[in-house]
Coordinates of C-alpha atoms and ligand atoms in Angstrom, one line a residue:
N1 CA 0.0 0.0 0.0
L2 CA 1.6 3.2 -1.3
T3 CA 1.0 6.5 0.6
T4 CA -0.7 9.1 -1.4
E5 CA 2.8 10.9 -1.7
E6 CA 4.6 8.0 -3.1
V7 CA 1.6 7.5 -5.8
T8 CA 2.1 11.2 -6.8
N9 CA 6.0 10.9 -7.1
A10 CA 5.5 7.6 -9.1
K11 CA 3.1 9.4 -11.6
K12 CA 5.7 12.2 -11.9
V13 CA 8.7 9.9 -12.5
R14 CA 6.5 7.7 -15.0
K15 CA 5.9 10.8 -17.0
L16 CA 9.2 12.5 -17.2
V17 CA 10.5 11.2 -20.4
K18 CA 14.1 12.1 -20.3
I19 CA 15.7 12.1 -24.0
P20 CA 18.8 11.6 -24.4
S21 CA 19.0 9.9 -21.2
L22 CA 22.7 11.4 -20.4
S23 CA 23.6 15.0 -20.9
E24 CA 27.1 13.9 -22.4
S25 CA 25.1 13.3 -25.8
I26 CA 23.9 16.9 -25.7
P27 CA 26.7 19.3 -27.8
D28 CA 29.0 21.5 -25.8
N29 CA 28.5 24.5 -27.9
I30 CA 25.7 25.5 -30.3
Q31 CA 24.8 28.2 -32.6
Y32 CA 21.3 28.7 -31.6
L33 CA 20.0 27.6 -28.1
L34 CA 16.3 27.7 -27.3
I35 CA 15.4 27.3 -23.8
G36 CA 11.7 26.0 -23.4
G37 CA 10.0 23.5 -25.9
G38 CA 6.8 25.5 -26.3
T39 CA 4.9 27.4 -28.9
A40 CA 7.3 30.5 -28.8
S41 CA 10.3 28.4 -29.2
F42 CA 9.0 26.3 -31.9
S43 CA 8.0 29.4 -33.6
A44 CA 11.6 31.0 -33.3
F45 CA 13.0 27.7 -34.7
R46 CA 10.8 28.4 -38.0
A47 CA 12.1 31.8 -38.4
I48 CA 15.7 30.8 -37.9
K49 CA 15.3 28.1 -40.2
S50 CA 14.0 29.9 -42.9
A51 CA 16.5 32.9 -42.7
D52 CA 19.4 30.5 -42.2
P53 CA 18.6 27.1 -43.8
T54 CA 21.5 25.3 -42.4
A55 CA 21.3 26.6 -38.7
R56 CA 21.8 24.3 -35.8
V57 CA 19.1 24.6 -33.3
L58 CA 19.0 23.0 -29.8
V59 CA 15.9 23.0 -27.7
I60 CA 16.2 22.3 -24.2
S61 CA 12.6 21.4 -22.9
A62 CA 11.7 20.6 -19.4
E63 CA 8.5 18.9 -20.7
G64 CA 8.8 15.3 -21.6
Y65 CA 6.7 15.8 -24.8
L66 CA 7.5 17.0 -28.3
P67 CA 6.6 20.8 -28.9
H68 CA 2.8 21.2 -29.0
M69 CA 0.0 23.8 -28.8
R70 CA -2.1 23.9 -25.6
P71 CA -5.4 25.7 -26.6
P72 CA -7.2 22.3 -27.4
L73 CA -6.3 21.0 -24.0
S74 CA -9.3 23.0 -22.6
K75 CA -11.5 22.8 -25.4
E76 CA -11.5 20.7 -28.5
L77 CA -10.2 17.4 -26.9
W78 CA -13.1 17.3 -24.5
Y79 CA -15.8 17.2 -27.3
G80 CA -15.1 14.3 -29.6
D81 CA -16.8 10.8 -28.7
D82 CA -13.7 9.2 -29.8
T83 CA -11.7 8.1 -26.8
E84 CA -8.7 6.8 -28.9
M85 CA -8.5 10.0 -30.8
A86 CA -8.3 12.2 -27.6
K87 CA -5.6 9.9 -26.0
S88 CA -3.5 10.3 -29.2
L89 CA -4.0 13.9 -28.8
N90 CA -5.8 14.4 -32.2
F91 CA -8.8 16.9 -32.4
H92 CA -11.4 18.1 -34.9
Q93 CA -10.9 21.8 -35.5
W94 CA -13.7 24.2 -36.0
N95 CA -13.6 23.6 -39.8
G96 CA -13.8 19.8 -39.4
T97 CA -10.4 18.8 -40.1
T98 CA -8.3 16.6 -37.8
R99 CA -5.3 18.0 -36.4
S100 CA -2.4 16.9 -33.9
L101 CA -1.6 18.7 -30.8
F102 CA 2.2 18.2 -31.8
Y103 CA 3.5 20.8 -34.3
E104 CA 5.8 18.1 -35.9
P105 CA 6.0 14.2 -35.4
E106 CA 9.3 12.7 -33.7
P107 CA 11.3 12.1 -37.1
F108 CA 11.3 15.7 -37.9
Y109 CA 13.7 16.4 -35.1
T110 CA 17.5 15.5 -35.7
P111 CA 18.9 13.1 -33.2
V112 CA 20.6 15.1 -30.4
E113 CA 23.9 13.0 -31.0
E114 CA 23.7 14.0 -34.7
L115 CA 23.1 17.7 -34.5
T116 CA 26.9 19.0 -34.7
T117 CA 27.7 16.9 -37.9
A118 CA 24.4 16.8 -39.9
K119 CA 25.1 18.3 -43.0
N120 CA 22.1 20.6 -43.3
G121 CA 22.0 21.6 -39.7
G122 CA 18.5 20.9 -38.0
I123 CA 16.6 21.2 -34.8
S124 CA 17.3 18.8 -31.9
L125 CA 15.4 18.5 -28.8
A126 CA 16.8 17.7 -25.5
R127 CA 13.5 16.9 -23.3
G128 CA 13.0 16.2 -19.9
W129 CA 16.0 18.6 -19.5
K130 CA 16.1 21.9 -17.6
V131 CA 18.5 24.8 -17.7
E132 CA 19.2 25.8 -14.2
S133 CA 21.2 29.1 -14.9
I134 CA 22.8 31.2 -17.5
N135 CA 25.9 33.4 -17.6
V136 CA 25.1 35.9 -19.8
S137 CA 28.5 37.6 -20.1
K138 CA 30.1 34.0 -20.9
K139 CA 27.1 33.2 -23.1
K140 CA 26.8 29.7 -21.4
V141 CA 23.9 27.8 -19.7
K142 CA 24.2 25.1 -17.0
L143 CA 21.7 22.1 -17.1
N144 CA 20.2 20.4 -14.0
D145 CA 23.0 17.9 -13.8
G146 CA 25.7 20.5 -14.2
K147 CA 26.6 20.1 -17.9
E148 CA 27.3 23.6 -19.4
I149 CA 26.5 24.5 -22.9
S150 CA 27.8 27.8 -24.8
Y151 CA 25.9 29.4 -27.5
D152 CA 26.2 32.1 -30.2
K153 CA 22.5 33.1 -29.8
C154 CA 20.2 32.2 -27.0
L155 CA 16.3 32.3 -26.5
I156 CA 14.5 32.2 -23.3
A157 CA 11.0 31.1 -23.9
T158 CA 10.0 29.5 -20.4
G159 CA 6.4 30.4 -20.7
S160 CA 4.5 30.6 -17.5
V161 CA 3.3 28.3 -14.7
P162 CA 0.0 28.1 -13.0
K163 CA -0.5 29.9 -9.7
T164 CA -1.9 28.1 -6.8
L165 CA -4.0 29.0 -3.8
K166 CA -2.7 29.8 -0.4
L167 CA -5.0 27.3 1.2
Y168 CA -3.5 24.7 -1.2
D169 CA 0.2 25.5 -0.5
D170 CA -0.5 25.2 3.4
A171 CA -2.4 21.8 3.2
N172 CA -0.9 18.3 3.8
E173 CA 0.1 16.1 1.2
E174 CA -3.2 13.9 1.5
L175 CA -5.5 17.1 0.9
K176 CA -3.0 18.3 -1.8
N177 CA -3.8 15.3 -3.8
K178 CA -7.4 16.2 -4.1
F179 CA -6.2 19.6 -6.1
S180 CA -4.7 20.0 -9.3
V181 CA -3.6 22.8 -11.7
F182 CA -4.2 22.5 -15.5
R183 CA -1.6 23.4 -18.2
S184 CA 0.1 20.3 -19.6
I185 CA -0.7 17.3 -21.4
S186 CA 0.0 15.1 -18.3
D187 CA -2.5 17.5 -16.6
F188 CA -4.9 16.7 -19.4
E189 CA -4.4 12.8 -19.2
D190 CA -4.8 12.7 -15.5
L191 CA -8.2 14.7 -15.4
W192 CA -9.4 12.5 -18.3
E193 CA -8.9 9.4 -16.2
Q194 CA -10.3 10.9 -13.2
L195 CA -13.3 11.9 -15.0
G196 CA -14.2 8.2 -15.4
H197 CA -14.6 7.6 -11.7
I198 CA -15.4 10.9 -9.8
K199 CA -18.7 12.5 -9.6
S200 CA -18.0 16.1 -8.8
I201 CA -15.4 18.8 -9.4
A202 CA -15.1 22.3 -8.5
I203 CA -13.2 24.8 -10.6
I204 CA -11.9 27.8 -8.8
G205 CA -11.4 30.7 -11.3
G206 CA -13.4 32.7 -13.6
G207 CA -10.9 33.6 -16.3
F208 CA -9.9 32.0 -19.7
L209 CA -8.9 28.5 -18.3
G210 CA -11.5 28.3 -15.6
S211 CA -14.4 29.3 -18.2
E212 CA -13.2 27.1 -20.9
L213 CA -12.6 23.9 -18.7
A214 CA -16.0 24.2 -17.0
A215 CA -18.0 24.3 -20.0
S216 CA -15.9 21.4 -21.6
L217 CA -15.9 19.2 -18.4
A218 CA -19.8 19.6 -18.1
N219 CA -20.3 18.7 -21.6
K220 CA -18.0 15.6 -21.0
G221 CA -19.4 14.7 -17.5
K222 CA -23.0 14.7 -18.7
K223 CA -23.1 11.1 -19.7
N224 CA -21.5 10.0 -16.2
G225 CA -23.5 12.5 -14.1
V226 CA -20.5 14.3 -13.1
K227 CA -21.3 17.7 -11.4
I228 CA -19.2 20.7 -12.3
Y229 CA -19.0 23.6 -10.0
Q230 CA -17.2 26.9 -11.0
I231 CA -16.4 29.4 -8.2
F232 CA -14.9 32.8 -8.6
K233 CA -14.7 36.5 -7.4
E234 CA -16.0 38.3 -10.4
K235 CA -19.6 39.2 -11.2
G236 CA -19.8 36.9 -14.2
N237 CA -17.3 34.7 -16.3
M238 CA -14.4 36.6 -18.0
G239 CA -15.4 39.5 -15.7
K240 CA -12.0 40.9 -16.2
V241 CA -12.0 41.0 -19.9
L242 CA -15.7 41.3 -21.1
P243 CA -18.1 44.3 -20.3
K244 CA -20.5 43.6 -17.5
Y245 CA -23.4 42.9 -20.0
L246 CA -21.6 40.2 -21.8
S247 CA -19.8 38.6 -19.1
H248 CA -23.5 38.2 -17.5
W249 CA -24.7 36.9 -20.9
T250 CA -21.7 34.6 -21.1
T251 CA -22.3 33.2 -17.3
E252 CA -25.9 32.2 -18.4
K253 CA -24.5 30.4 -21.6
V254 CA -22.0 28.5 -19.3
R255 CA -25.0 27.8 -16.7
N256 CA -26.8 26.4 -19.9
E257 CA -24.2 23.8 -20.2
G258 CA -24.9 22.5 -16.8
V259 CA -22.2 24.2 -14.9
E260 CA -23.1 25.5 -11.4
V261 CA -21.5 28.8 -11.5
V262 CA -20.8 30.3 -8.1
T263 CA -20.2 34.1 -8.8
E264 CA -18.8 36.7 -6.4
T265 CA -17.6 34.2 -4.1
E266 CA -14.1 33.0 -2.7
V267 CA -13.2 29.6 -1.1
E268 CA -12.2 30.4 2.3
N269 CA -11.1 27.0 3.6
C270 CA -11.1 23.3 2.7
T271 CA -10.8 20.2 4.7
L272 CA -10.7 16.6 3.9
E273 CA -13.9 14.6 4.8
N274 CA -14.1 11.7 7.2
N275 CA -14.3 9.3 4.4
K276 CA -11.0 10.8 2.9
R277 CA -12.6 10.8 -0.5
R278 CA -14.0 14.2 -0.6
V279 CA -12.9 17.8 0.0
N280 CA -15.3 20.2 1.7
L281 CA -15.1 23.7 0.5
K282 CA -16.3 26.7 2.8
L283 CA -17.3 29.5 0.7
S284 CA -17.4 33.4 1.4
N285 CA -21.1 33.2 0.9
G286 CA -21.6 31.1 3.7
E287 CA -22.2 28.0 1.8
N288 CA -20.2 24.4 1.8
I289 CA -19.6 22.5 -1.3
S290 CA -18.5 18.9 -1.2
V291 CA -16.5 17.6 -4.1
D292 CA -14.1 14.8 -5.2
H293 CA -11.7 17.0 -7.0
V294 CA -10.9 20.6 -7.1
I295 CA -9.0 22.4 -10.0
M296 CA -7.2 25.8 -9.5
A297 CA -7.6 27.9 -12.4
V298 CA -6.4 31.2 -10.7
G299 CA -4.0 32.6 -13.3
A300 CA -0.5 32.0 -14.4
K301 CA 2.9 33.5 -13.4
P302 CA 5.6 34.0 -15.9
N303 CA 8.3 31.6 -15.6
T304 CA 11.4 34.0 -14.7
E305 CA 13.3 31.7 -12.5
L306 CA 16.6 32.1 -14.7
A307 CA 16.4 36.1 -13.9
T308 CA 18.2 36.3 -10.5
D309 CA 21.4 34.4 -11.2
A310 CA 21.6 35.8 -14.7
G311 CA 21.1 39.5 -13.6
L312 CA 18.0 39.9 -16.1
E313 CA 15.6 42.6 -14.9
I314 CA 12.0 42.0 -14.3
D315 CA 9.1 44.1 -14.8
S316 CA 8.0 45.5 -11.4
K317 CA 4.3 46.1 -12.7
L318 CA 3.6 43.4 -15.4
D319 CA 6.4 40.6 -14.3
G320 CA 8.3 39.0 -16.9
Y321 CA 11.7 39.6 -18.5
L322 CA 12.0 43.3 -19.6
V323 CA 13.0 43.3 -23.3
N324 CA 13.1 45.9 -26.0
S325 CA 11.0 46.3 -29.1
E326 CA 13.3 43.9 -30.9
L327 CA 12.6 41.3 -27.9
Q328 CA 16.3 41.6 -26.7
A329 CA 17.3 41.3 -23.0
R330 CA 21.2 41.6 -23.5
T331 CA 23.3 41.2 -26.6
D332 CA 22.5 37.8 -28.1
L333 CA 19.8 36.9 -25.5
Y334 CA 16.1 37.2 -26.5
I335 CA 12.9 36.4 -24.9
A336 CA 9.5 35.4 -26.4
G337 CA 6.2 34.4 -25.4
D338 CA 4.4 34.4 -22.1
C339 CA 7.4 35.4 -20.2
A340 CA 8.3 38.6 -22.1
C341 CA 7.4 41.7 -21.1
F342 CA 7.9 43.8 -24.4
Y343 CA 7.7 47.3 -25.6
D344 CA 4.7 47.4 -28.3
K345 CA 5.4 50.7 -30.1
Q346 CA 1.8 51.4 -30.6
L347 CA 0.2 50.2 -27.2
G348 CA 3.1 50.7 -24.9
R349 CA 4.6 48.1 -22.5
R350 CA 2.7 44.8 -22.4
R351 CA 3.2 41.2 -21.4
V352 CA 0.5 38.7 -23.1
E353 CA -0.2 35.1 -22.2
H354 CA -2.0 34.0 -25.4
H355 CA -1.0 31.5 -28.3
D356 CA -0.7 33.9 -31.3
H357 CA 1.7 36.2 -29.2
A358 CA 3.9 33.2 -28.7
V359 CA 3.7 32.5 -32.5
I360 CA 4.4 36.2 -33.4
S361 CA 7.0 37.0 -30.6
G362 CA 8.6 33.8 -31.2
R363 CA 8.9 34.5 -35.0
L364 CA 10.3 38.1 -34.4
A365 CA 12.8 36.8 -31.7
G366 CA 13.8 34.0 -34.4
E367 CA 14.3 36.4 -37.1
N368 CA 16.3 38.9 -35.0
M369 CA 18.6 36.0 -33.7
A370 CA 19.3 35.2 -37.4
G371 CA 20.3 38.9 -38.1
A372 CA 17.2 41.1 -38.7
A373 CA 16.8 44.0 -36.4
K374 CA 12.8 44.3 -36.5
P375 CA 10.7 45.9 -33.9
Y376 CA 7.6 44.5 -32.6
Q377 CA 4.8 45.7 -34.8
H378 CA 2.4 43.0 -35.8
Q379 CA -0.5 42.8 -33.3
P380 CA -1.1 39.4 -32.2
M381 CA -5.0 38.2 -31.8
F382 CA -6.4 35.8 -29.1
W383 CA -9.4 33.6 -29.2
S384 CA -11.4 31.6 -26.7
D385 CA -14.4 29.3 -27.0
I386 CA -16.6 28.7 -24.1
G387 CA -18.8 25.7 -24.9
P388 CA -20.3 25.5 -28.2
S389 CA -22.3 28.9 -28.4
V390 CA -19.8 31.4 -27.2
G391 CA -16.5 32.0 -29.3
Y392 CA -14.7 35.2 -29.7
E393 CA -11.4 36.7 -31.1
A394 CA -9.8 39.7 -29.6
I395 CA -6.9 42.0 -30.5
G396 CA -5.0 44.8 -28.5
I397 CA -5.7 45.5 -25.0
V398 CA -9.0 44.0 -23.7
D399 CA -9.7 45.0 -20.0
S400 CA -13.2 45.4 -18.6
S401 CA -12.0 48.4 -16.6
L402 CA -11.8 50.4 -19.7
V403 CA -14.6 52.2 -21.3
T404 CA -16.3 49.9 -23.9
L405 CA -18.8 50.3 -26.7
G406 CA -20.3 47.2 -28.2
V407 CA -22.5 47.1 -31.2
F408 CA -24.4 44.0 -31.7
A409 CA -26.9 42.4 -34.5
K410 CA -30.1 42.7 -32.9
G411 CA -32.1 39.2 -32.8
N412 CA -31.9 36.6 -35.1
H413 CA -31.9 38.0 -38.4
K414 CA -33.3 35.1 -40.4
D415 CA -34.7 37.4 -43.2
P416 CA -32.0 37.8 -46.1
S417 CA -33.4 41.1 -46.9
L418 CA -32.3 42.5 -43.6
L419 CA -29.1 40.8 -43.7
A420 CA -28.3 42.8 -46.8
N421 CA -29.5 46.0 -45.3
E422 CA -27.4 46.6 -42.3
T423 CA -28.6 49.9 -40.6
D424 CA -28.5 51.2 -37.1
Q425 CA -31.9 50.0 -36.4
N426 CA -30.7 46.6 -36.7
T427 CA -27.8 46.9 -34.2
L428 CA -27.8 47.3 -30.4
Q429 CA -25.3 49.7 -29.1
N430 CA -24.0 49.5 -25.6
K431 CA -21.6 51.7 -23.9
E432 CA -20.1 50.8 -20.6
T433 CA -17.8 52.7 -18.3
N434 CA -16.3 50.7 -15.3
E435 CA -19.1 52.5 -13.2
E436 CA -22.3 51.9 -15.1
L437 CA -24.0 50.7 -18.0
V438 CA -25.0 53.7 -20.2
S439 CA -27.6 52.5 -22.4
K440 CA -31.5 53.0 -22.7
N441 CA -31.7 49.7 -24.1
S442 CA -30.1 47.7 -21.3
E443 CA -33.3 46.6 -19.6
S444 CA -34.9 45.4 -22.8
I445 CA -32.1 43.3 -23.9
S446 CA -33.5 39.9 -25.0
E447 CA -31.5 36.7 -24.7
N448 CA -30.7 36.9 -28.5
D449 CA -29.0 40.2 -28.7
Y450 CA -25.6 39.6 -27.5
N451 CA -25.1 36.8 -30.2
K452 CA -23.1 38.4 -32.4
G453 CA -21.3 41.9 -32.4
V454 CA -18.0 43.9 -32.1
V455 CA -16.9 45.6 -28.7
F456 CA -14.4 48.5 -28.8
Y457 CA -12.1 49.2 -25.7
L458 CA -11.3 52.8 -25.4
K459 CA -8.5 54.7 -23.7
N460 CA -9.0 58.6 -23.8
D461 CA -11.2 58.0 -26.7
V462 CA -8.8 56.0 -28.5
I463 CA -9.5 52.4 -29.5
V464 CA -6.9 50.1 -27.8
G465 CA -8.7 46.8 -28.1
I466 CA -11.3 44.9 -30.1
V467 CA -13.5 42.0 -29.4
L468 CA -15.2 40.1 -32.3
W469 CA -18.0 38.2 -30.6
N470 CA -19.0 35.1 -32.3
L471 CA -17.8 36.9 -35.5
F472 CA -15.1 35.4 -37.4
N473 CA -12.8 36.1 -40.5
R474 CA -12.6 39.9 -39.6
M475 CA -9.4 39.9 -37.5
S476 CA -7.4 41.5 -40.6
I477 CA -10.1 44.6 -40.4
A478 CA -9.6 44.7 -36.5
R479 CA -5.9 45.0 -37.0
Q480 CA -6.4 47.8 -39.6
V481 CA -8.6 49.7 -37.4
L482 CA -6.1 49.5 -34.5
K483 CA -3.2 50.2 -36.8
S484 CA -4.8 53.7 -37.8
D485 CA -5.0 56.8 -35.6
R486 CA -7.9 55.0 -33.8
C487 CA -9.6 58.4 -32.6
Y488 CA -13.0 57.9 -34.4
K489 CA -15.9 60.4 -34.2
D490 CA -18.7 57.6 -34.9
L491 CA -17.9 54.2 -33.7
N492 CA -21.1 53.0 -35.2
E493 CA -19.7 53.7 -38.6
V494 CA -16.5 51.8 -37.6
A495 CA -18.7 49.0 -36.7
K496 CA -20.1 48.9 -40.0
L497 CA -16.6 47.9 -41.5
F498 CA -17.3 44.5 -39.7
N499 CA -20.5 43.7 -41.4
I500 CA -21.8 42.1 -38.4
H501 CA -25.0 40.9 -39.9
G502 CA -23.0 39.0 -42.5
D503 CA -21.6 35.4 -42.1
Ligands
FAD1 P1 4.7 27.4 -22.8 O1 3.6 27.0 -23.8 O2 4.4 27.6 -21.4 O3 6.3 26.9 -23.1 C1 7.1 26.9 -22.0 C2 8.2 25.8 -22.0 O4 9.3 26.1 -21.4 C3 7.4 24.6 -21.3 O5 7.8 23.5 -22.1 C4 8.3 24.5 -20.1 O6 8.5 23.1 -19.7 C5 9.7 24.9 -20.7 N1 10.6 25.4 -19.7 C6 10.5 26.4 -18.4 N2 11.5 26.6 -17.9 C7 12.4 25.8 -18.4 C8 13.8 25.7 -18.0 N3 14.5 26.2 -17.1 N4 14.6 24.9 -18.9 C9 14.0 24.3 -19.8 N5 12.6 24.3 -20.4 C10 11.9 25.3 -19.5 N6 -4.2 31.1 -25.9 C11 -5.0 31.5 -26.9 O7 -4.7 32.5 -27.5 N7 -6.2 30.7 -27.1 C12 -6.3 29.8 -26.5 O8 -7.6 29.2 -26.7 C13 -5.5 29.1 -25.3 N8 -5.9 28.0 -24.7 C14 -5.1 27.7 -23.7 C15 -5.5 26.4 -23.0 C16 -4.9 26.1 -22.0 C17 -5.1 24.9 -21.2 C18 -3.5 26.7 -21.6 C19 -2.7 26.3 -20.5 C20 -3.2 27.9 -22.4 C21 -4.0 28.4 -23.3 N9 -3.6 29.6 -24.1 C22 -4.5 29.9 -25.1 C23 -2.4 30.3 -23.8 C24 -1.1 29.7 -24.7 O9 -1.2 28.2 -24.6 C25 0.2 30.2 -24.1 O10 0.2 31.7 -24.1 C26 1.3 29.7 -24.9 O11 1.3 28.3 -24.6 C27 2.7 30.5 -24.5 O12 3.7 29.8 -25.1 P2 5.1 30.0 -24.4 O13 5.9 29.2 -25.6 O14 5.5 31.2 -24.1 O15 5.0 29.1 -23.2
NAD2 P1 -7.0 34.2 -15.8 O1 -5.8 35.6 -15.4 O2 -7.6 34.4 -17.0 O3 -8.2 34.1 -14.7 C1 -7.8 34.1 -13.2 C2 -9.1 33.7 -12.5 O4 -8.4 33.4 -11.3 C3 -9.7 35.1 -12.2 O5 -11.2 34.8 -12.2 C4 -9.3 35.5 -11.0 O6 -10.2 36.3 -10.3 C5 -9.2 34.3 -10.3 N1 -8.3 34.4 -9.0 C6 -6.9 34.8 -9.2 N2 -6.3 34.8 -7.9 C7 -7.1 34.2 -7.1 C8 -7.4 33.8 -5.7 N3 -6.2 33.9 -4.9 N4 -8.4 33.2 -5.2 C9 -9.2 32.8 -6.1 N5 -9.5 33.1 -7.5 C10 -8.4 33.8 -7.9 O7 -6.0 32.9 -15.7 P2 -6.3 31.4 -15.8 O8 -7.9 31.4 -16.4 O9 -6.0 30.5 -14.7 O10 -5.5 30.8 -17.2 C11 -4.2 30.4 -17.0 C12 -3.2 30.8 -18.3 O11 -3.7 30.4 -19.3 C13 -3.3 32.2 -18.5 O12 -2.1 32.5 -19.0 C14 -4.3 32.3 -19.7 O13 -4.2 33.5 -20.6 C15 -4.1 31.1 -20.4 N6 -5.3 30.7 -21.1 C16 -5.6 31.2 -22.2 C17 -6.7 30.9 -22.6 C18 -7.2 31.6 -24.1 O14 -6.4 32.6 -24.5 N7 -8.3 31.3 -24.7 C19 -7.3 29.6 -22.5 C20 -7.1 29.1 -21.4 C21 -5.8 29.4 -20.7
NAD3 P1 -5.8 28.3 -37.0 O1 -5.8 26.9 -36.7 O2 -5.5 28.7 -38.4 O3 -4.8 29.0 -36.1 C1 -4.9 29.2 -34.8 C2 -3.7 29.8 -34.4 O4 -2.5 29.1 -34.2 C3 -3.0 30.9 -34.9 O5 -3.0 31.9 -34.3 C4 -1.8 30.5 -35.7 O6 -0.9 31.6 -35.6 C5 -1.3 29.2 -34.9 N1 -0.9 28.2 -35.7 C6 -1.7 27.6 -36.6 N2 -0.8 26.7 -37.1 C7 0.1 26.5 -36.5 C8 1.2 25.8 -36.5 N3 1.3 24.6 -37.4 N4 2.4 26.0 -35.6 C9 2.3 27.1 -34.9 N5 1.1 27.9 -34.7 C10 0.2 27.6 -35.6 O7 -7.2 29.0 -36.5 P2 -7.9 30.4 -36.7 O8 -8.4 30.4 -38.1 O9 -6.8 31.4 -36.5 O10 -8.8 30.3 -35.7 C11 -8.6 30.5 -34.3 C12 -9.8 29.8 -33.4 O11 -11.0 30.6 -33.6 C13 -10.0 28.4 -33.8 O12 -9.5 27.6 -33.0 C14 -11.6 28.4 -33.4 O13 -11.8 28.2 -32.1 C15 -12.0 29.7 -33.8 N6 -12.8 30.0 -35.1 C16 -14.1 29.6 -35.1 C17 -14.8 29.7 -36.3 C18 -16.3 29.5 -36.6 O14 -16.7 29.8 -37.5 N7 -16.9 29.0 -35.6 C19 -14.1 30.4 -37.5 C20 -12.9 30.7 -37.3 C21 -12.2 30.4 -36.3

């Protein structure tokens, strides 16, 4: 009989594949060294390889998996009926095509032992290995077993790590085992397995991860009668991003998916019940919830462990490695993805924790490592799908504390003559400040009114962000609007550019 701690450790050991098993197979010096095996790193590799076709690129990744994308882990992978497909980490995209989570299959990578001699260079992956420290002036890194590798150019793309709750940090191992975070393939596999034999899950957090996962798990758990709770501080789902009315509307959709959403509430305490099977959560609204498992979706922290030793600066407000517009922290040292705090020439200093930013910043860092000196100027987008009826894409700064103006298609326009004739009468406008909802129509909004539309986010009357709500294939228009002088007299006119009644 193993203790719970032993079981957890055994799981960790089973999952951490280390290839190559000995670090002596890893080159002692390399042209391009990429720290982290995520999206930003892989995108940098692609850019380096197209600028420098015989480049030798070594990726050191602490994860035991090939480079892959994370978005389907909280969405698409939960929706198919085919268990084998989910286990093989393939999923159906929105357009019906099947895709793998992995960017490239194993044979794409040059074996680490052959990288130095391969005629045309290539990319090698040392997985399950961690960079412990960087010596920036000597241009060297040290791995977790002490091995040193020197580089010509280096990228730090170490991403972010899930935050945990204090009540979890303070708990004993037995109680800790009832909690998990959700970021990696192994987190997905563990949760998939658990869902087969548990009856209730509480998700703490109302942001991207909590909201997507709550809808996905409720759908998946329907057949087995698994109850999903979602508990968070905000008034509605995505309350930090969406204007109040839209957040409220989204919460109703999440409830319709079968999730019991508990808003404006925090978990104050947790205890293991006498049968040791369930956790009791004491909530700030006075209620108690008893569940088999708890998922913490309470934000992520940029992974900047390497900063202190290397003497790299961390942004005191936004966190993350401080870099310039060219994504450079020091000579020959670049940062991209979630962990970069960069200077956006248009919108000021930022840090972005989304997929497309990892792609775009990784690409820019890669181009600059290979000799270009380009500034950050292509705005990344992001998207989220919360269950089957809420999908949106966004660009720029989208923060619900800003003034917003939303224009929505009113009702369901089934009559084609109405679709062709987009007028102000067919749109519903909502202006919201952080204080109040300034709209005469707010009381009479029917359930359908927020199905489709566009929301502008304003700072000093200038557009700084745009949400395209259930409205696709218009990102280039949004990018264009954000790129121009952005101070528009009539936002309704701008909204017309998006043809919100069209498909
Ligand atoms: P990561 O993907 O986190 O990769 C960092 C890598 O570095 C990891 O492999 C890590 O193990 C490795 N590493 C860290 N430290 C070291 C070290 N010292 N040595 C070696 N390796 C190290 N964004 C969207 O826009 N849309 C979505 O729908 C969406 N869905 C998401 C769903 C989930 C479940 C999650 C978790 C995120 C989602 N995101 C989404 C966010 C997006 O996935 C991230 O912004 C993106 O993965 C960031 O890429 P990255 O390369 O910066 O970091
Ligand atoms: P988030 O920042 O979107 O949301 C965090 C949530 O946790 C908020 O509801 C917040 O109020 C709550 N919270 C924070 N501290 C808390 C505390 N001490 N107690 C209780 N609640 C607390 O982060 P997330 O949803 O956890 O997502 C994790 C990471 O994954 C982020 O980087 C996110 O951008 C990324 N992600 C992105 C997408 C997407 O872009 N579609 C999807 C999933 C995950
Ligand atoms: P996509 O599959 O073309 O790309 C998604 C993101 O992944 C992009 O940001 C892209 O930069 C990146 N990406 C694509 N291939 C990559 C690769 N091989 N390596 C690294 N990164 C790669 O999807 P999209 O058209 O941009 O749509 C994004 C999301 O929007 C979809 O996942 C879907 O949820 C939603 N969407 C829905 C509809 C709809 O009609 N319901 C339409 C369009 C998009």
